[in-house]
């Protein structure tokens, strides 16, 4: 096991920095268990791609990225077991190589499985990634190991738990046979796509809308399962489309100083990059997940019950189109759909859910990005739930109102981690944890 001492932990987009005393890089479950048992306070991180301050902030840290092996396949059950530090791209390539898939994927492949599960990472037109987990081995604060399968009553609490109940060691996923999607993309006026959400969710296997704030337009992406041999007329649009993120970054360069620039930049970006129709086919992974990003960004994302979405959307649109405030929003606001589940801290607990992203292309100036505040205010007012891995300010009082199982989760956390070993300052405030005696000492 490697150990590095005394340095600074820095998140992917450099917005979070923490001094630490020791970082352990583990590659076996026994090392992971030993490190957890022998430290009074500890956090653990994957690819450091969360904007929320949930991954570090304690003197001792575990880098999970060397704990990254495929443990086994079960070809009869169509399951795969992996160590939790594996990068999503490696897991997906491994299951595609045997003709399987996980049918709902996020738009990023560089994150670790542990980080993705802990934060309720999701895609669209399916369930959260963690809902496809059928078993995990959880290392508790005392160093003991609990195997939790889908029939264990703890599973609903563990799936999304921000590493506050324990560290996921190995994880088993239920896969499905791989399928090919026929993907079509086109711009539509807000008046057209908004009322069609429910019918499109029934009609298509995949639905995602990249909303282009300040343009009255959504870029609608649908996908339908087709026979893999079916010929389609491929149209990937003009070649220059691949420069969209770089051009956006340039156009938004001074938008923190002059927020109104955003409204003009968005009109240019919408015309140049979201005006053409596209058509292509591929697996869910190949056809819909972004494989490379040239620059960092800062993200927030809010979620709301499907039935409430049209009202929240209209209110948000009115608010950000007022030139009296500074809530101009960079393109795109990613609108996706997640089906109801029972995981206690899931965005989709008890309700079909819409998720809406909010991006600042300038990560360094994110603190001045008024849009994060306006979006949070509107979603909170309507009972929205924040993405755990992204930027938000809501804490225990607000979260207890929107998560029916919030108090149950807090009780369980106190029982499994009575000395608050797994809490950093951000998480302590998030769950309003009582300070325990050995923390003061
Ligand atoms: C460009 C970009 C695109 C994104 N796209 C999406 C998207 O499409 N959908 C979506 O839902 N989210 C998305 N996210 C959010 C992202 O999926 C989460 O922030 C995810 O947690 C990042 O994984 P990571 O490996 O970087 O985890 P980290 O940020 O390193 O850690 C996140 C949390 O997981 C905990 N953790 C890590 N490993 C374990 C473990 N083994 N056991 C228990 N807890 C653990 C950490 O302690 C921390 O609390 C995106 C983020 C970025 C930057």
Coordinates of N, CA, C and O and ligand atoms in Angstrom, one line a residue, residues 9 12-13 32 43-56 64-65 67 84-87 105-108 110-123 128 138 161-164 166-169 171 208 293 295 297 299 301 334 336 347 387-390 424 427, ligand 1:
X9 N -5.1 18.3 -1.2 CA -6.0 17.6 -2.1 C -6.8 18.6 -2.9 O -7.3 19.6 -2.4
X12 N -11.2 18.0 -9.2 CA -11.0 18.0 -10.6 C -11.0 19.5 -11.2 O -10.1 19.8 -12.0
X13 N -12.0 20.3 -10.8 CA -12.1 21.6 -11.4 C -11.4 22.7 -10.5 O -11.5 23.9 -10.8
X32 N -7.9 -1.8 2.6 CA -8.9 -0.8 2.7 C -9.5 -0.9 4.2 O -9.7 0.1 4.9
X43 N -11.8 10.2 5.0 CA -12.7 10.2 3.8 C -12.0 9.5 2.6 O -10.8 9.2 2.7
X44 N -12.7 9.3 1.6 CA -12.2 8.5 0.5 C -12.7 9.1 -0.8 O -13.8 9.6 -0.8
X45 N -11.9 9.0 -1.8 CA -12.3 9.7 -3.1 C -12.0 8.8 -4.3 O -11.1 8.0 -4.3
X46 N -12.7 9.1 -5.4 CA -12.5 8.5 -6.7 C -11.8 9.4 -7.6 O -10.7 9.8 -7.4
X47 N -12.6 9.9 -8.6 CA -12.0 10.8 -9.6 C -12.0 12.3 -9.3 O -11.7 13.1 -10.0
X48 N -12.5 12.6 -8.1 CA -12.6 14.0 -7.5 C -13.5 14.9 -8.4 O -13.2 16.1 -8.5
X49 N -14.4 14.3 -9.1 CA -15.2 15.1 -10.1 C -16.5 15.7 -9.5 O -17.3 16.3 -10.2
X50 N -16.7 15.5 -8.2 CA -17.9 16.1 -7.5 C -17.6 17.6 -7.2 O -16.5 17.9 -6.8
X51 N -18.7 18.4 -7.4 CA -18.5 19.8 -7.1 C -18.9 20.0 -5.6 O -18.4 21.0 -5.0
X52 N -19.7 19.2 -5.0 CA -20.0 19.3 -3.6 C -18.8 18.8 -2.8 O -18.0 17.9 -3.2
X53 N -18.6 19.4 -1.6 CA -17.4 19.1 -0.8 C -17.5 17.8 0.0 O -17.4 17.8 1.3
X54 N -17.7 16.7 -0.7 CA -18.0 15.5 0.0 C -16.9 14.4 0.0 O -17.1 13.4 0.6
X55 N -15.8 14.7 -0.7 CA -14.9 13.6 -0.9 C -13.6 13.7 0.0 O -13.0 12.7 0.2
X56 N -13.3 14.9 0.5 CA -12.1 15.0 1.3 C -12.4 15.8 2.6 O -13.5 15.8 3.1
X64 N -9.2 5.8 -3.9 CA -9.8 4.5 -4.3 C -9.4 4.0 -5.7 O -9.7 2.9 -6.1
X65 N -8.7 4.9 -6.4 CA -8.6 4.6 -7.9 C -7.6 3.4 -8.2 O -7.6 2.9 -9.3
X67 N -7.9 0.6 -6.5 CA -8.8 -0.5 -6.1 C -9.8 -0.7 -7.2 O -11.0 -0.3 -7.1
X84 N -14.7 -1.1 -6.2 CA -15.4 0.2 -6.3 C -14.7 1.3 -6.9 O -15.2 2.3 -7.3
X85 N -13.3 1.2 -7.0 CA -12.5 2.3 -7.5 C -12.4 2.2 -9.0 O -11.7 3.1 -9.7
X86 N -13.0 1.2 -9.7 CA -12.9 1.1 -11.1 C -13.6 2.3 -11.8 O -14.6 2.8 -11.3
X87 N -12.9 2.7 -12.9 CA -13.5 3.8 -13.7 C -14.7 3.3 -14.5 O -14.6 2.2 -15.1
X105 N -27.2 5.4 -18.3 CA -25.8 5.8 -18.0 C -25.7 7.3 -17.9 O -26.4 8.1 -18.7
X106 N -24.8 7.8 -17.0 CA -24.5 9.2 -17.0 C -23.8 9.7 -18.2 O -23.3 8.9 -19.0
X107 N -23.7 11.0 -18.3 CA -23.0 11.6 -19.5 C -21.5 11.9 -19.2 O -21.0 12.9 -19.5
X108 N -20.9 10.9 -18.5 CA -19.5 11.0 -18.2 C -19.0 9.6 -18.0 O -19.7 8.8 -17.4
X110 N -15.6 9.0 -16.9 CA -14.3 9.0 -16.1 C -14.4 8.9 -14.6 O -13.5 8.9 -13.9
X111 N -15.7 8.8 -14.2 CA -15.9 8.7 -12.7 C -15.7 7.3 -12.2 O -15.8 6.4 -13.0
X112 N -15.5 7.1 -10.9 CA -15.4 5.8 -10.4 C -16.8 5.3 -10.0 O -17.7 6.1 -9.8
X113 N -16.9 4.0 -9.9 CA -18.1 3.3 -9.6 C -18.5 3.8 -8.2 O -19.7 4.1 -7.9
X114 N -17.6 3.8 -7.2 CA -17.9 4.1 -5.8 C -18.5 5.6 -5.8 O -19.5 5.8 -5.1
X115 N -17.8 6.5 -6.5 CA -18.3 7.9 -6.5 C -19.6 8.0 -7.1 O -20.5 8.7 -6.7
X116 N -19.8 7.3 -8.2 CA -21.1 7.3 -8.9 C -22.3 6.8 -8.0 O -23.3 7.5 -7.9
X117 N -22.0 5.7 -7.4 CA -23.1 5.1 -6.6 C -23.4 6.0 -5.4 O -24.5 6.3 -5.1
X118 N -22.3 6.5 -4.7 CA -22.5 7.3 -3.5 C -23.3 8.5 -3.7 O -24.0 9.0 -2.8
X119 N -23.2 9.1 -4.9 CA -23.9 10.4 -5.1 C -25.2 10.3 -5.9 O -25.8 11.3 -6.3
X120 N -25.6 9.0 -6.2 CA -26.9 8.9 -6.9 C -26.8 9.3 -8.4 O -27.7 9.8 -8.9
X121 N -25.6 9.0 -8.9 CA -25.4 9.4 -10.3 C -26.4 8.6 -11.2 O -26.8 7.5 -11.0
X122 N -26.9 9.4 -12.3 CA -28.0 8.9 -13.1 C -27.8 9.2 -14.6 O -27.0 10.1 -14.9
X123 N -28.6 8.6 -15.4 CA -28.7 9.0 -16.8 C -30.1 9.5 -17.1 O -30.7 10.3 -16.3
X128 N -31.6 5.3 -11.4 CA -30.2 5.7 -11.0 C -29.3 4.5 -11.2 O -29.7 3.3 -11.1
X138 N -19.7 -3.7 2.2 CA -19.6 -2.4 2.8 C -18.6 -2.5 4.0 O -18.9 -3.3 4.9
X161 N -25.6 6.9 -0.4 CA -25.3 7.2 1.0 C -24.0 8.1 1.2 O -23.6 8.3 2.3
X162 N -23.5 8.7 0.1 CA -22.4 9.6 0.1 C -21.2 9.1 1.0 O -20.5 9.9 1.6
X163 N -21.1 7.8 1.1 CA -20.0 7.3 1.9 C -20.1 7.7 3.3 O -19.1 7.8 4.0
X164 N -21.3 7.9 3.8 CA -21.5 8.2 5.2 C -21.9 6.9 6.1 O -21.8 7.0 7.3
X166 N -20.5 3.8 5.2 CA -19.4 2.9 5.1 C -18.8 3.1 3.7 O -19.3 3.8 2.9
X167 N -17.7 2.3 3.5 CA -17.0 2.4 2.2 C -17.4 1.2 1.3 O -17.3 0.1 1.8
X168 N -17.9 1.4 0.1 CA -18.2 0.3 -0.7 C -16.9 -0.4 -1.2 O -16.1 0.3 -1.7
X169 N -16.8 -1.6 -1.0 CA -15.6 -2.3 -1.4 C -15.8 -3.0 -2.8 O -15.4 -2.5 -3.8
X171 N -18.7 -4.4 -5.7 CA -20.0 -4.1 -6.0 C -20.4 -5.0 -7.2 O -19.7 -5.2 -8.1
X208 N -33.9 12.9 -23.9 CA -33.0 13.9 -23.1 C -33.2 15.2 -23.9 O -33.3 15.2 -25.1
X293 N -13.7 15.6 -22.6 CA -14.1 17.0 -22.3 C -12.8 17.8 -22.3 O -11.9 17.4 -21.5
X295 N -12.2 20.9 -21.2 CA -12.0 21.8 -20.1 C -13.0 21.4 -18.9 O -13.9 20.7 -19.1
X297 N -15.6 22.5 -15.6 CA -16.8 23.3 -15.4 C -17.3 23.1 -14.0 O -16.7 22.3 -13.3
X299 N -20.9 22.4 -11.8 CA -22.2 22.0 -12.1 C -23.1 22.0 -10.8 O -22.7 21.8 -9.7
X301 N -27.3 20.6 -10.1 CA -28.4 19.9 -10.8 C -29.5 19.8 -9.7 O -29.3 19.4 -8.6
X334 N -29.4 20.6 -18.9 CA -29.6 19.2 -19.3 C -30.9 18.7 -18.6 O -30.9 18.6 -17.4
X336 N -33.3 15.6 -17.9 CA -33.4 14.1 -18.0 C -34.4 13.5 -17.1 O -35.0 14.2 -16.3
X347 N -33.0 10.8 -5.6 CA -33.8 11.9 -6.2 C -35.2 11.4 -6.6 O -36.2 12.2 -6.6
X387 N -28.8 17.4 -6.6 CA -27.8 16.3 -6.9 C -26.7 16.3 -5.8 O -26.1 17.4 -5.6
X388 N -26.5 15.2 -5.2 CA -25.5 15.2 -4.0 C -24.1 15.5 -4.4 O -23.3 16.0 -3.6
X389 N -23.7 15.2 -5.7 CA -22.4 15.4 -6.1 C -22.1 16.8 -6.7 O -21.0 17.1 -7.1
X390 N -23.2 17.6 -6.8 CA -23.0 18.9 -7.4 C -23.2 20.1 -6.4 O -23.4 19.9 -5.3
X424 N -16.8 14.7 7.2 CA -15.9 15.9 7.1 C -16.8 17.1 7.5 O -18.0 17.0 7.8
X427 N -20.1 17.5 5.4 CA -21.1 16.4 5.7 C -21.7 16.6 7.1 O -22.9 16.3 7.3
Ligands
LIG1 C1 -18.5 16.7 -16.4 C2 -19.3 16.0 -15.4 C3 -20.4 15.3 -15.9 C4 -21.3 14.6 -15.0 N1 -22.4 14.0 -15.5 C5 -23.2 13.4 -14.6 C6 -24.4 12.7 -15.1 O1 -24.6 12.6 -16.3 N2 -25.3 12.2 -14.1 C7 -25.0 12.4 -12.8 O2 -25.9 11.9 -12.0 N3 -23.9 12.9 -12.3 C8 -23.0 13.4 -13.2 N4 -21.9 14.0 -12.7 C9 -21.6 14.0 -11.3 C10 -20.7 12.8 -10.9 O3 -21.3 11.6 -11.4 C11 -20.5 12.6 -9.4 O4 -20.1 13.8 -8.9 C12 -19.6 11.5 -9.0 O5 -19.7 11.3 -7.7 C13 -18.2 11.7 -9.4 O6 -17.5 10.5 -9.2 P1 -16.0 10.5 -8.7 O7 -15.4 9.2 -8.9 O8 -15.3 11.7 -9.2 O9 -16.3 10.6 -7.1 P2 -15.7 11.7 -6.1 O10 -16.1 13.0 -6.4 O11 -14.2 11.4 -5.9 O12 -16.5 11.2 -4.8 C14 -17.8 11.4 -4.7 C15 -18.4 10.8 -3.3 O13 -18.3 9.4 -3.4 C16 -17.7 8.9 -2.2 N5 -17.1 7.7 -2.6 C17 -16.1 7.5 -3.4 N6 -15.8 6.1 -3.5 C18 -16.6 5.5 -2.6 C19 -16.8 4.2 -2.2 N7 -16.1 3.2 -2.7 N8 -17.8 3.9 -1.3 C20 -18.5 4.9 -0.8 N9 -18.4 6.2 -1.1 C21 -17.4 6.5 -2.0 C22 -16.7 10.1 -1.8 O14 -16.3 10.0 -0.5 C23 -17.6 11.3 -2.1 O15 -18.4 11.5 -1.0 C24 -21.0 14.7 -13.6 C25 -19.9 15.4 -13.1 C26 -19.1 16.0 -14.0 C27 -17.8 16.7 -13.5

